[in-house]
């Protein structure tokens, strides 16, 4: 490889790939939730493979760390042999470990970005196959992401080398957030196009599939697939936010570092929210344009395309037309937006005939427990301004999800009064397929609002208060009371910072 960075990274060559770091970090967090207290500052990643001799580092204090691949700050020779180490409290040491993890994980990230850019993006074989549009959709601005990440890592290393015992990082993160925004928002917004392009090329272009699989077999990829490299920016920006949250939790309120940590956290949260909003708006407009071409109105016409309209939930339900006749029912299709509910009859060819619609502000939903003829279950009633609909779903979770979606907006949860909520953590990543579902990364923690007997869970994620439904198979209950209390205390400190 020919690395582009002008300055030789102190930890870059010794770093494991980011995918390996991220997996180890998530697994460590999952394991920690089973313990009674916070027993270790950071995960110990898997051993690194042997590599070619390393160029001399720019800092003599860190030279030994290159060959020994230290993963903990306290194991660095300049730290381990320092008399200052004994003067630090355990909390102060843990804070330094989190700061050091920002540096080492950024090094892992840069190393993985170097591989995807040099090995895949710059591949002449792939370049000969891909047109400009497919190339842009597939690789987006990865080279720009890499350039900014190397610049960021360089600043972090300079800070680490200047004061190895008490270096800080949050002011550097805050200063880089504007540059992050310039590349991350467009990259993350492009992800749905990226994924669709990758799937299409793999399915329809045998040459692309053959070359990608050949490139993936290279030792430099360490058996990691191209797709694991393409999702790196999303994984990194969310992980960086979690690391800064950990710094906020461990800093003393009112100190300069606490102020910088909170500033960095707010900027990262804003960046991620802008990315999410951009993604949501793009998908919403596309789906509205698509839907408007498939809809006929039997009732008063409603213009569908609107910049502010978002899909909340859609799907078929059964409308019960008459209490006395069990056969008097029909299948209707509901499109619930943030501002309107459409009630339609499904037609051939994926078309819909809208038979009624109502502003969401005029709706009221009611959970029905009655059973008609001992056959009906999963009933709920939607009250509109001029009538009420009695509806039935096939699955209990669908009923609960409709009731929850129609009951929005939900009151924001108060972490200081949430001791009685069950907590669950994600043990296997989940990607939302519907707007009312909640995508989770491994080790994400949710407060549980309700669970259905058919194994769906509605919860609020502690790290950002986002709410949605997740399959129970992706979750594990946190049983330890002290751990749950600790999670709530941390979430409260971050949310009120």
Tab-separated table of C-alpha atoms in Angstrom:
chain	number	residue	atom	x	y	z
A	1	UNK	CA	0.000	0.000	0.000
A	2	UNK	CA	1.006	3.577	-0.528
A	3	UNK	CA	-0.493	5.523	2.346
A	4	UNK	CA	-1.425	9.086	1.497
A	5	UNK	CA	-0.925	10.681	4.887
A	6	UNK	CA	2.186	12.850	5.026
A	7	UNK	CA	2.889	12.032	8.627
A	8	UNK	CA	3.575	8.489	9.752
A	9	UNK	CA	0.828	7.512	12.150
A	10	UNK	CA	2.056	6.425	15.554
A	11	UNK	CA	-0.623	3.805	16.075
A	12	UNK	CA	-1.952	3.256	12.576
A	13	UNK	CA	0.241	0.364	11.532
A	14	UNK	CA	-0.200	-1.402	14.844
A	15	UNK	CA	-3.959	-0.997	14.787
A	16	UNK	CA	-6.363	-3.815	14.107
A	17	UNK	CA	-9.055	-3.266	11.512
A	18	UNK	CA	-12.014	-1.211	12.677
A	19	UNK	CA	-14.462	-4.051	12.096
A	20	UNK	CA	-12.491	-6.165	14.587
A	21	UNK	CA	-12.305	-3.333	17.114
A	22	UNK	CA	-16.015	-2.557	16.808
A	23	UNK	CA	-17.012	-6.190	17.250
A	24	UNK	CA	-14.767	-6.551	20.300
A	25	UNK	CA	-16.064	-3.303	21.817
A	26	UNK	CA	-19.699	-4.313	21.348
A	27	UNK	CA	-19.130	-7.798	22.740
A	28	UNK	CA	-17.364	-6.292	25.736
A	29	UNK	CA	-20.317	-3.993	26.433
A	30	UNK	CA	-22.754	-6.900	26.183
A	31	UNK	CA	-20.649	-8.882	28.643
A	32	UNK	CA	-20.322	-5.910	30.993
A	33	UNK	CA	-24.099	-5.645	31.315
A	34	UNK	CA	-24.057	-9.077	32.959
A	35	UNK	CA	-21.637	-7.861	35.636
A	36	UNK	CA	-22.485	-6.042	38.829
A	37	UNK	CA	-20.150	-3.130	38.219
A	38	UNK	CA	-17.975	-1.451	35.627
A	39	UNK	CA	-14.925	-3.658	35.964
A	40	UNK	CA	-12.793	-2.715	32.979
A	41	UNK	CA	-12.192	0.393	30.924
A	42	UNK	CA	-12.081	-1.038	27.440
A	43	UNK	CA	-12.162	-4.286	25.516
A	44	UNK	CA	-9.050	-6.262	24.738
A	45	UNK	CA	-9.213	-6.899	21.015
A	46	UNK	CA	-8.079	-10.074	19.369
A	47	UNK	CA	-4.345	-10.565	18.775
A	48	UNK	CA	-2.971	-8.822	15.734
A	49	UNK	CA	-1.410	-10.718	12.856
A	50	UNK	CA	2.300	-10.381	12.234
A	51	UNK	CA	3.231	-7.468	9.986
A	52	UNK	CA	6.227	-6.118	8.174
A	53	UNK	CA	8.755	-4.050	10.167
A	54	UNK	CA	7.339	-0.691	11.122
A	55	UNK	CA	8.812	2.694	10.280
A	56	UNK	CA	10.151	4.662	13.244
A	57	UNK	CA	7.410	6.521	15.117
A	58	UNK	CA	7.444	10.254	15.579
A	59	UNK	CA	7.257	9.924	19.356
A	60	UNK	CA	9.963	7.991	21.238
A	61	UNK	CA	7.626	7.572	24.215
A	62	UNK	CA	5.312	5.454	22.092
A	63	UNK	CA	7.915	3.454	20.191
A	64	UNK	CA	7.543	0.300	22.273
A	65	UNK	CA	3.775	0.383	21.906
A	66	UNK	CA	4.136	-0.177	18.189
A	67	UNK	CA	5.766	-3.543	18.585
A	68	UNK	CA	3.684	-4.663	21.546
A	69	UNK	CA	0.359	-3.425	20.129
A	70	UNK	CA	-0.835	-2.021	23.441
A	71	UNK	CA	-4.569	-1.567	23.661
A	72	UNK	CA	-4.760	0.132	27.050
A	73	UNK	CA	-3.419	3.556	27.923
A	74	UNK	CA	-1.977	2.319	31.215
A	75	UNK	CA	0.120	-0.251	29.318
A	76	UNK	CA	2.000	2.386	27.327
A	77	UNK	CA	5.619	2.528	28.527
A	78	UNK	CA	5.455	6.277	29.055
A	79	UNK	CA	2.455	5.752	31.314
A	80	UNK	CA	3.377	2.499	33.018
A	81	UNK	CA	6.760	3.849	34.097
A	82	UNK	CA	5.468	7.242	35.190
A	83	UNK	CA	5.250	8.191	38.853
A	84	UNK	CA	2.120	10.208	38.001
A	85	UNK	CA	0.146	7.022	37.366
A	86	UNK	CA	0.028	6.143	41.057
A	87	UNK	CA	-1.341	9.582	41.888
A	88	UNK	CA	-4.402	9.136	39.673
A	89	UNK	CA	-7.647	7.767	41.060
A	90	UNK	CA	-9.252	4.789	39.348
A	91	UNK	CA	-11.903	7.095	37.873
A	92	UNK	CA	-9.197	9.349	36.424
A	93	UNK	CA	-7.448	6.335	34.919
A	94	UNK	CA	-10.661	5.117	33.351
A	95	UNK	CA	-11.281	8.553	31.876
A	96	UNK	CA	-7.836	8.473	30.258
A	97	UNK	CA	-8.571	4.992	28.912
A	98	UNK	CA	-11.699	6.271	27.177
A	99	UNK	CA	-9.752	9.186	25.695
A	100	UNK	CA	-7.059	6.781	24.536
A	101	UNK	CA	-9.711	4.558	22.980
A	102	UNK	CA	-10.801	7.527	20.856
A	103	UNK	CA	-7.253	7.629	19.443
A	104	UNK	CA	-6.696	3.897	18.970
A	105	UNK	CA	-10.140	3.289	17.495
A	106	UNK	CA	-9.624	6.169	15.065
A	107	UNK	CA	-6.372	4.500	14.035
A	108	UNK	CA	-8.256	1.252	13.397
A	109	UNK	CA	-10.842	3.184	11.423
A	110	UNK	CA	-8.186	4.870	9.282
A	111	UNK	CA	-6.536	1.543	8.615
A	112	UNK	CA	-9.806	0.034	7.395
A	113	UNK	CA	-10.516	3.127	5.282
A	114	UNK	CA	-7.069	2.824	3.729
A	115	UNK	CA	-7.848	-0.747	2.726
A	116	UNK	CA	-11.232	-0.006	1.174
A	117	UNK	CA	-9.901	2.994	-0.772
A	118	UNK	CA	-6.614	1.470	-1.935
A	119	UNK	CA	-7.834	-2.080	-2.466
A	120	UNK	CA	-11.409	-1.606	-3.717
A	121	UNK	CA	-12.075	2.001	-4.772
A	122	UNK	CA	-8.792	2.227	-6.704
A	123	UNK	CA	-9.038	-1.285	-8.164
A	124	UNK	CA	-8.456	-1.050	-11.910
A	125	UNK	CA	-10.513	-4.197	-12.484
A	126	UNK	CA	-13.524	-2.734	-10.692
A	127	UNK	CA	-12.945	0.631	-12.328
A	128	UNK	CA	-13.151	-0.940	-15.780
A	129	UNK	CA	-16.498	-2.527	-14.918
A	130	UNK	CA	-18.296	0.332	-13.187
A	131	UNK	CA	-19.920	3.300	-14.852
A	132	UNK	CA	-19.623	6.704	-13.191
A	133	UNK	CA	-23.109	6.560	-11.660
A	134	UNK	CA	-22.657	3.093	-10.155
A	135	UNK	CA	-19.203	4.034	-8.938
A	136	UNK	CA	-20.525	7.158	-7.217
A	137	UNK	CA	-23.408	5.289	-5.610
A	138	UNK	CA	-21.209	2.402	-4.486
A	139	UNK	CA	-18.217	4.268	-3.107
A	140	UNK	CA	-19.727	7.720	-2.585
A	141	UNK	CA	-17.180	9.967	-0.836
A	142	UNK	CA	-15.055	7.322	0.856
A	143	UNK	CA	-11.815	8.976	-0.237
A	144	UNK	CA	-12.971	12.260	1.344
A	145	UNK	CA	-13.968	10.440	4.530
A	146	UNK	CA	-10.502	8.894	4.652
A	147	UNK	CA	-8.711	12.217	4.150
A	148	UNK	CA	-10.616	13.909	6.965
A	149	UNK	CA	-10.174	10.906	9.255
A	150	UNK	CA	-6.401	10.890	8.748
A	151	UNK	CA	-6.283	14.604	9.523
A	152	UNK	CA	-8.343	14.004	12.663
A	153	UNK	CA	-6.100	11.113	13.741
A	154	UNK	CA	-3.011	13.244	13.218
A	155	UNK	CA	-4.355	15.910	15.583
A	156	UNK	CA	-5.287	13.279	18.169
A	157	UNK	CA	-1.802	11.794	18.025
A	158	UNK	CA	-0.144	15.176	18.384
A	159	UNK	CA	-2.195	15.777	21.512
A	160	UNK	CA	-1.403	12.328	22.911
A	161	UNK	CA	2.315	12.805	22.310
A	162	UNK	CA	2.342	16.276	23.851
A	163	UNK	CA	0.974	15.113	27.202
A	164	UNK	CA	0.647	11.365	27.462
A	165	UNK	CA	-0.532	11.429	31.085
A	166	UNK	CA	-3.382	13.930	30.907
A	167	UNK	CA	-4.179	14.550	27.231
A	168	UNK	CA	-7.737	15.506	26.268
A	169	UNK	CA	-9.569	14.934	22.984
A	170	UNK	CA	-13.014	16.545	23.027
A	171	UNK	CA	-11.907	19.986	21.860
A	172	UNK	CA	-10.298	18.333	18.819
A	173	UNK	CA	-13.499	16.392	18.131
A	174	UNK	CA	-15.576	19.574	18.397
A	175	UNK	CA	-13.293	21.434	15.981
A	176	UNK	CA	-13.573	18.628	13.414
A	177	UNK	CA	-17.360	18.260	13.534
A	178	UNK	CA	-17.960	20.784	10.748
A	179	UNK	CA	-15.556	18.885	8.494
A	180	UNK	CA	-17.166	15.593	9.508
A	181	UNK	CA	-20.553	17.011	8.558
A	182	UNK	CA	-19.370	17.872	5.039
A	183	UNK	CA	-18.628	14.227	4.239
A	184	UNK	CA	-20.703	12.144	6.655
A	185	UNK	CA	-24.133	13.621	5.928
A	186	UNK	CA	-23.909	12.985	2.155
A	187	UNK	CA	-22.272	9.582	2.688
A	188	UNK	CA	-24.895	8.372	5.144
A	189	UNK	CA	-27.720	9.832	3.046
A	190	UNK	CA	-26.417	7.836	0.087
A	191	UNK	CA	-26.414	4.525	1.974
A	192	UNK	CA	-29.733	3.240	0.632
A	193	UNK	CA	-28.539	3.877	-2.948
A	194	UNK	CA	-25.227	2.275	-2.059
A	195	UNK	CA	-26.873	-0.862	-0.730
A	196	UNK	CA	-29.279	-1.135	-3.664
A	197	UNK	CA	-26.416	-0.648	-6.134
A	198	UNK	CA	-24.305	-3.305	-4.436
A	199	UNK	CA	-27.186	-5.808	-4.449
A	200	UNK	CA	-28.032	-5.108	-8.082
A	201	UNK	CA	-24.434	-5.462	-9.243
A	202	UNK	CA	-23.938	-8.684	-7.274
A	203	UNK	CA	-27.141	-10.163	-8.710
A	204	UNK	CA	-26.907	-8.933	-12.292
A	205	UNK	CA	-23.216	-8.482	-13.055
A	206	UNK	CA	-21.226	-11.747	-12.810
A	207	UNK	CA	-17.987	-9.884	-13.525
A	208	UNK	CA	-18.522	-7.545	-10.582
A	209	UNK	CA	-19.324	-10.442	-8.271
A	210	UNK	CA	-16.241	-12.359	-9.392
A	211	UNK	CA	-13.855	-9.410	-8.953
A	212	UNK	CA	-15.271	-8.387	-5.563
A	213	UNK	CA	-14.971	-11.934	-4.235
A	214	UNK	CA	-11.411	-12.138	-5.563
A	215	UNK	CA	-10.484	-8.844	-3.877
A	216	UNK	CA	-12.117	-9.997	-0.639
A	217	UNK	CA	-9.906	-13.098	-0.607
A	218	UNK	CA	-6.781	-10.931	-0.415
A	219	UNK	CA	-4.958	-11.283	2.934
A	220	UNK	CA	-5.138	-7.515	3.383
A	221	UNK	CA	-8.918	-7.794	3.937
A	222	UNK	CA	-8.480	-10.402	6.681
A	223	UNK	CA	-11.528	-12.300	5.373
A	224	UNK	CA	-13.785	-9.264	5.786
A	225	UNK	CA	-16.307	-8.556	2.989
A	226	UNK	CA	-16.576	-5.316	1.026
A	227	UNK	CA	-19.913	-4.514	2.655
A	228	UNK	CA	-18.285	-4.418	6.091
A	229	UNK	CA	-16.008	-1.668	4.772
A	230	UNK	CA	-18.842	0.294	3.157
A	231	UNK	CA	-20.734	0.667	6.464
A	232	UNK	CA	-17.654	1.914	8.334
A	233	UNK	CA	-18.574	5.640	8.368
A	234	UNK	CA	-21.955	4.929	9.960
A	235	UNK	CA	-20.397	2.654	12.568
A	236	UNK	CA	-17.642	5.140	13.318
A	237	UNK	CA	-19.716	8.265	13.801
A	238	UNK	CA	-22.131	6.461	16.130
A	239	UNK	CA	-19.259	4.864	18.053
A	240	UNK	CA	-17.486	8.211	18.381
A	241	UNK	CA	-20.652	9.648	19.904
A	242	UNK	CA	-20.779	6.780	22.423
A	243	UNK	CA	-17.135	7.338	23.371
A	244	UNK	CA	-17.792	11.037	23.950
A	245	UNK	CA	-20.844	10.087	26.018
A	246	UNK	CA	-18.539	7.935	28.148
A	247	UNK	CA	-16.222	10.911	28.606
A	248	UNK	CA	-19.163	13.108	29.633
A	249	UNK	CA	-20.188	10.480	32.205
A	250	UNK	CA	-16.701	10.464	33.734
A	251	UNK	CA	-15.843	14.166	33.738
A	252	UNK	CA	-16.502	16.453	36.684
A	253	UNK	CA	-19.407	18.820	35.900
A	254	UNK	CA	-18.372	22.437	35.474
A	255	UNK	CA	-14.781	21.719	34.463
A	256	UNK	CA	-13.303	22.872	31.162
A	257	UNK	CA	-13.084	19.282	29.928
A	258	UNK	CA	-16.733	18.662	30.834
A	259	UNK	CA	-17.724	21.764	28.874
A	260	UNK	CA	-15.712	20.628	25.845
A	261	UNK	CA	-17.073	17.084	26.108
A	262	UNK	CA	-20.665	18.326	26.190
A	263	UNK	CA	-19.984	20.634	23.238
A	264	UNK	CA	-18.490	17.764	21.216
A	265	UNK	CA	-21.387	15.493	22.151
A	266	UNK	CA	-24.021	18.027	21.092
A	267	UNK	CA	-22.248	18.612	17.769
A	268	UNK	CA	-22.013	14.872	17.075
A	269	UNK	CA	-25.663	14.381	18.007
A	270	UNK	CA	-26.622	17.212	15.667
A	271	UNK	CA	-24.558	15.698	12.848
A	272	UNK	CA	-26.160	12.275	13.292
A	273	UNK	CA	-29.632	13.805	13.539
A	274	UNK	CA	-29.075	15.814	10.354
A	275	UNK	CA	-27.987	12.627	8.602
A	276	UNK	CA	-31.054	10.763	9.862
A	277	UNK	CA	-33.346	13.628	8.849
A	278	UNK	CA	-31.776	13.765	5.402
A	279	UNK	CA	-32.195	10.005	4.962
A	280	UNK	CA	-35.794	10.101	6.198
A	281	UNK	CA	-36.729	13.018	3.962
A	282	UNK	CA	-35.159	11.428	0.899
A	283	UNK	CA	-36.918	8.110	1.479
A	284	UNK	CA	-40.203	9.838	2.289
A	285	UNK	CA	-40.273	11.920	-0.878
A	286	UNK	CA	-39.385	8.874	-2.975
A	287	UNK	CA	-42.119	6.758	-1.378
A	288	UNK	CA	-44.691	9.568	-1.691
A	289	UNK	CA	-43.890	10.055	-5.370
A	290	UNK	CA	-44.193	6.302	-5.896
A	291	UNK	CA	-47.437	6.065	-3.918
A	292	UNK	CA	-49.056	9.058	-5.619
A	293	UNK	CA	-48.676	7.265	-8.951
A	294	UNK	CA	-50.535	4.223	-7.593
A	295	UNK	CA	-53.438	5.940	-5.831
A	296	UNK	CA	-56.942	6.825	-6.973
A	297	UNK	CA	-59.326	8.741	-4.725
A	298	UNK	CA	-62.912	7.647	-4.297
A	299	UNK	CA	-63.273	10.386	-1.693
A	300	UNK	CA	-62.004	13.963	-1.630
A	301	UNK	CA	-58.555	14.145	-3.232
A	302	UNK	CA	-55.568	14.775	-0.968
A	303	UNK	CA	-52.264	15.949	-2.519
A	304	UNK	CA	-49.766	13.395	-1.223
A	305	UNK	CA	-46.341	14.855	-1.956
A	306	UNK	CA	-45.168	17.145	0.819
A	307	UNK	CA	-41.688	17.942	2.142
A	308	UNK	CA	-42.853	17.545	5.739
A	309	UNK	CA	-44.862	14.328	5.338
A	310	UNK	CA	-43.369	11.159	6.815
A	311	UNK	CA	-44.624	7.596	6.765
A	312	UNK	CA	-45.246	6.255	10.277
A	313	UNK	CA	-46.706	2.840	9.458
A	314	UNK	CA	-48.492	1.062	6.619
A	315	UNK	CA	-50.091	-2.299	6.064
A	316	UNK	CA	-53.290	-4.326	5.615
A	317	UNK	CA	-55.896	-4.795	8.346
A	318	UNK	CA	-59.383	-6.285	8.390
A	319	UNK	CA	-62.331	-3.953	8.878
A	320	UNK	CA	-65.344	-5.475	10.640
A	321	UNK	CA	-68.380	-3.910	9.037
A	322	UNK	CA	-71.174	-5.196	11.281
A	323	UNK	CA	-71.193	-6.600	14.799
A	324	UNK	CA	-73.964	-9.083	14.076
A	325	UNK	CA	-72.613	-10.686	10.922
A	326	UNK	CA	-69.181	-12.235	11.140
A	327	UNK	CA	-68.892	-12.466	7.347
A	328	UNK	CA	-69.349	-8.739	6.915
A	329	UNK	CA	-65.716	-7.753	6.797
A	330	UNK	CA	-63.244	-6.527	4.254
A	331	UNK	CA	-59.539	-6.051	3.902
A	332	UNK	CA	-58.411	-2.434	3.933
A	333	UNK	CA	-54.955	-0.923	3.673
A	334	UNK	CA	-53.799	1.828	6.015
A	335	UNK	CA	-51.161	4.426	5.194
A	336	UNK	CA	-50.442	6.328	8.396
A	337	UNK	CA	-48.381	9.485	7.935
A	338	UNK	CA	-47.314	11.966	10.578
A	339	UNK	CA	-50.210	14.214	9.538
A	340	UNK	CA	-52.821	12.045	7.765
A	341	UNK	CA	-54.312	8.557	7.754
A	342	UNK	CA	-55.365	7.086	4.394
A	343	UNK	CA	-57.808	4.169	4.278
A	344	UNK	CA	-57.697	2.309	0.974
A	345	UNK	CA	-58.813	-0.787	-0.857
A	346	UNK	CA	-55.962	-2.682	-2.465
A	347	UNK	CA	-56.300	-3.268	-6.192
A	348	UNK	CA	-54.387	-5.363	-8.696
A	349	UNK	CA	-50.954	-4.231	-9.773
A	350	UNK	CA	-50.133	-2.688	-6.403
A	351	UNK	CA	-52.656	0.126	-6.807
A	352	UNK	CA	-54.875	1.618	-4.093
A	353	UNK	CA	-58.289	3.246	-4.088
A	354	UNK	CA	-58.525	5.666	-1.168
A	355	UNK	CA	-62.002	5.442	0.358
A	356	UNK	CA	-61.420	7.815	3.267
A	357	UNK	CA	-58.770	9.911	4.958
A	358	UNK	CA	-58.459	11.912	8.127
A	359	UNK	CA	-56.027	14.328	9.763
A	360	UNK	CA	-54.085	12.574	12.509
A	361	UNK	CA	-55.099	15.349	14.907
A	362	UNK	CA	-58.723	14.168	14.639
A	363	UNK	CA	-57.992	10.494	15.346
A	364	UNK	CA	-58.395	8.582	18.582
A	365	UNK	CA	-57.458	4.920	18.977
A	366	UNK	CA	-59.051	2.454	21.387
A	367	UNK	CA	-57.872	-1.010	22.390
A	368	UNK	CA	-60.810	-3.447	22.198
A	369	UNK	CA	-60.850	-6.478	24.453
A	370	UNK	CA	-64.227	-7.874	23.331
A	371	UNK	CA	-64.430	-11.092	21.342
A	372	UNK	CA	-67.170	-11.421	18.755
A	373	UNK	CA	-68.568	-14.945	18.389
A	374	UNK	CA	-65.507	-16.092	20.370
A	375	UNK	CA	-63.552	-15.942	17.120
A	376	UNK	CA	-62.339	-12.384	16.938
A	377	UNK	CA	-59.153	-11.193	18.581
A	378	UNK	CA	-56.560	-8.473	18.050
A	379	UNK	CA	-59.287	-5.844	17.723
A	380	UNK	CA	-58.865	-2.091	17.967
A	381	UNK	CA	-61.062	0.850	17.085
A	382	UNK	CA	-60.030	4.028	15.290
A	383	UNK	CA	-62.324	6.969	15.985
A	384	UNK	CA	-62.479	9.576	13.226
A	385	UNK	CA	-64.409	12.842	13.285
A	386	UNK	CA	-67.390	11.344	11.459
A	387	UNK	CA	-67.230	7.609	12.240
A	388	UNK	CA	-65.355	4.799	13.962
A	389	UNK	CA	-63.634	1.819	12.360
A	390	UNK	CA	-63.441	-1.567	14.085
A	391	UNK	CA	-60.249	-3.219	12.866
A	392	UNK	CA	-58.538	-6.564	13.326
A	393	UNK	CA	-54.981	-7.710	12.734
A	394	UNK	CA	-53.653	-11.225	12.271
A	395	UNK	CA	-50.875	-10.841	14.850
A	396	UNK	CA	-51.039	-9.284	18.296
A	397	UNK	CA	-47.835	-7.341	17.642
A	398	UNK	CA	-49.452	-5.693	14.601
A	399	UNK	CA	-52.372	-4.560	16.738
A	400	UNK	CA	-50.062	-3.141	19.414
A	401	UNK	CA	-47.921	-1.439	16.790
A	402	UNK	CA	-50.943	0.194	15.167
A	403	UNK	CA	-52.195	1.408	18.535
A	404	UNK	CA	-48.765	2.795	19.406
A	405	UNK	CA	-48.357	4.471	16.005
A	406	UNK	CA	-51.825	6.025	16.203
A	407	UNK	CA	-51.100	7.276	19.737
A	408	UNK	CA	-48.167	9.461	18.712
A	409	UNK	CA	-46.569	11.671	19.782
A	410	UNK	CA	-45.451	9.719	22.834
A	411	UNK	CA	-44.513	11.528	26.011
A	412	UNK	CA	-40.745	11.788	26.407
A	413	UNK	CA	-39.512	9.347	29.001
A	414	UNK	CA	-38.069	10.716	32.246
A	415	UNK	CA	-34.925	8.730	33.048
A	416	UNK	CA	-35.047	9.873	36.673
A	417	UNK	CA	-38.397	8.101	37.100
A	418	UNK	CA	-37.762	5.042	34.927
A	419	UNK	CA	-36.503	2.597	37.561
A	420	UNK	CA	-39.437	0.241	37.010
A	421	UNK	CA	-38.931	-0.112	33.261
A	422	UNK	CA	-37.336	-3.412	32.196
A	423	UNK	CA	-34.087	-2.991	30.267
A	424	UNK	CA	-32.853	-5.078	27.352
A	425	UNK	CA	-29.666	-4.951	25.321
A	426	UNK	CA	-29.153	-5.764	21.676
A	427	UNK	CA	-27.113	-8.936	21.181
A	428	UNK	CA	-27.471	-9.033	17.388
A	429	UNK	CA	-27.723	-5.959	15.171
A	430	UNK	CA	-31.174	-5.219	13.781
A	431	UNK	CA	-31.967	-3.093	10.722
A	432	UNK	CA	-35.450	-1.568	10.739
A	433	UNK	CA	-37.650	-2.630	7.836
A	434	UNK	CA	-40.648	-0.461	8.736
A	435	UNK	CA	-40.802	3.170	9.897
A	436	UNK	CA	-42.069	2.190	13.361
A	437	UNK	CA	-39.151	-0.181	13.939
A	438	UNK	CA	-35.916	0.795	15.679
A	439	UNK	CA	-32.554	-0.099	14.165
A	440	UNK	CA	-30.135	-1.286	16.836
A	441	UNK	CA	-26.420	-1.939	16.963
A	442	UNK	CA	-25.013	-4.633	19.211
A	443	UNK	CA	-24.807	-3.447	22.845
A	444	UNK	CA	-27.495	-0.764	22.421
A	445	UNK	CA	-29.719	-0.639	25.514
A	446	UNK	CA	-33.457	0.018	25.473
A	447	UNK	CA	-36.073	0.700	28.113
A	448	UNK	CA	-39.004	-1.630	27.439
A	449	UNK	CA	-42.501	-0.141	27.110
A	450	UNK	CA	-44.313	-3.307	26.097
A	451	UNK	CA	-43.799	-6.800	24.710
A	452	UNK	CA	-46.152	-8.866	22.587
A	453	UNK	CA	-46.767	-12.579	22.975
A	454	UNK	CA	-45.498	-13.035	19.419
A	455	UNK	CA	-42.082	-11.737	20.413
A	456	UNK	CA	-41.865	-8.065	19.477
A	457	UNK	CA	-40.634	-5.426	21.918
A	458	UNK	CA	-41.304	-1.688	21.926
A	459	UNK	CA	-38.551	0.280	23.579
A	460	UNK	CA	-36.722	3.581	23.901
A	461	UNK	CA	-32.975	3.555	23.261
A	462	UNK	CA	-31.096	5.025	26.203
A	463	UNK	CA	-28.410	6.713	24.123
A	464	UNK	CA	-30.732	8.997	22.121
A	465	UNK	CA	-34.343	8.407	23.303
A	466	UNK	CA	-35.416	7.067	19.897
A	467	UNK	CA	-38.403	4.749	20.178
A	468	UNK	CA	-39.533	1.786	18.104
A	469	UNK	CA	-40.151	-1.944	17.786
A	470	UNK	CA	-37.502	-4.681	17.729
A	471	UNK	CA	-37.775	-8.487	17.399
A	472	UNK	CA	-37.191	-10.072	20.796
A	473	UNK	CA	-34.749	-12.542	19.220
A	474	UNK	CA	-32.250	-9.668	18.872
A	475	UNK	CA	-32.491	-8.725	22.550
A	476	UNK	CA	-31.463	-9.986	25.960
A	477	UNK	CA	-32.926	-8.886	29.286
A	478	UNK	CA	-30.596	-7.080	31.690
A	479	UNK	CA	-31.381	-8.749	35.003
A	480	UNK	CA	-28.830	-7.128	37.301
A	481	UNK	CA	-30.446	-4.310	39.298
A	482	UNK	CA	-27.179	-2.430	39.898
A	483	UNK	CA	-26.374	-2.482	36.198
A	484	UNK	CA	-29.844	-1.159	35.329
A	485	UNK	CA	-29.511	1.629	37.892
A	486	UNK	CA	-26.057	2.478	36.543
A	487	UNK	CA	-27.414	2.590	32.970
A	488	UNK	CA	-30.191	4.978	33.989
A	489	UNK	CA	-27.834	7.203	35.961
A	490	UNK	CA	-25.475	7.430	32.976
A	491	UNK	CA	-28.333	8.164	30.572
A	492	UNK	CA	-29.677	10.856	32.898
A	493	UNK	CA	-26.274	12.527	33.210
A	494	UNK	CA	-25.786	12.587	29.439
A	495	UNK	CA	-29.327	13.755	28.667
A	496	UNK	CA	-29.165	16.614	31.177
A	497	UNK	CA	-25.616	17.689	30.305
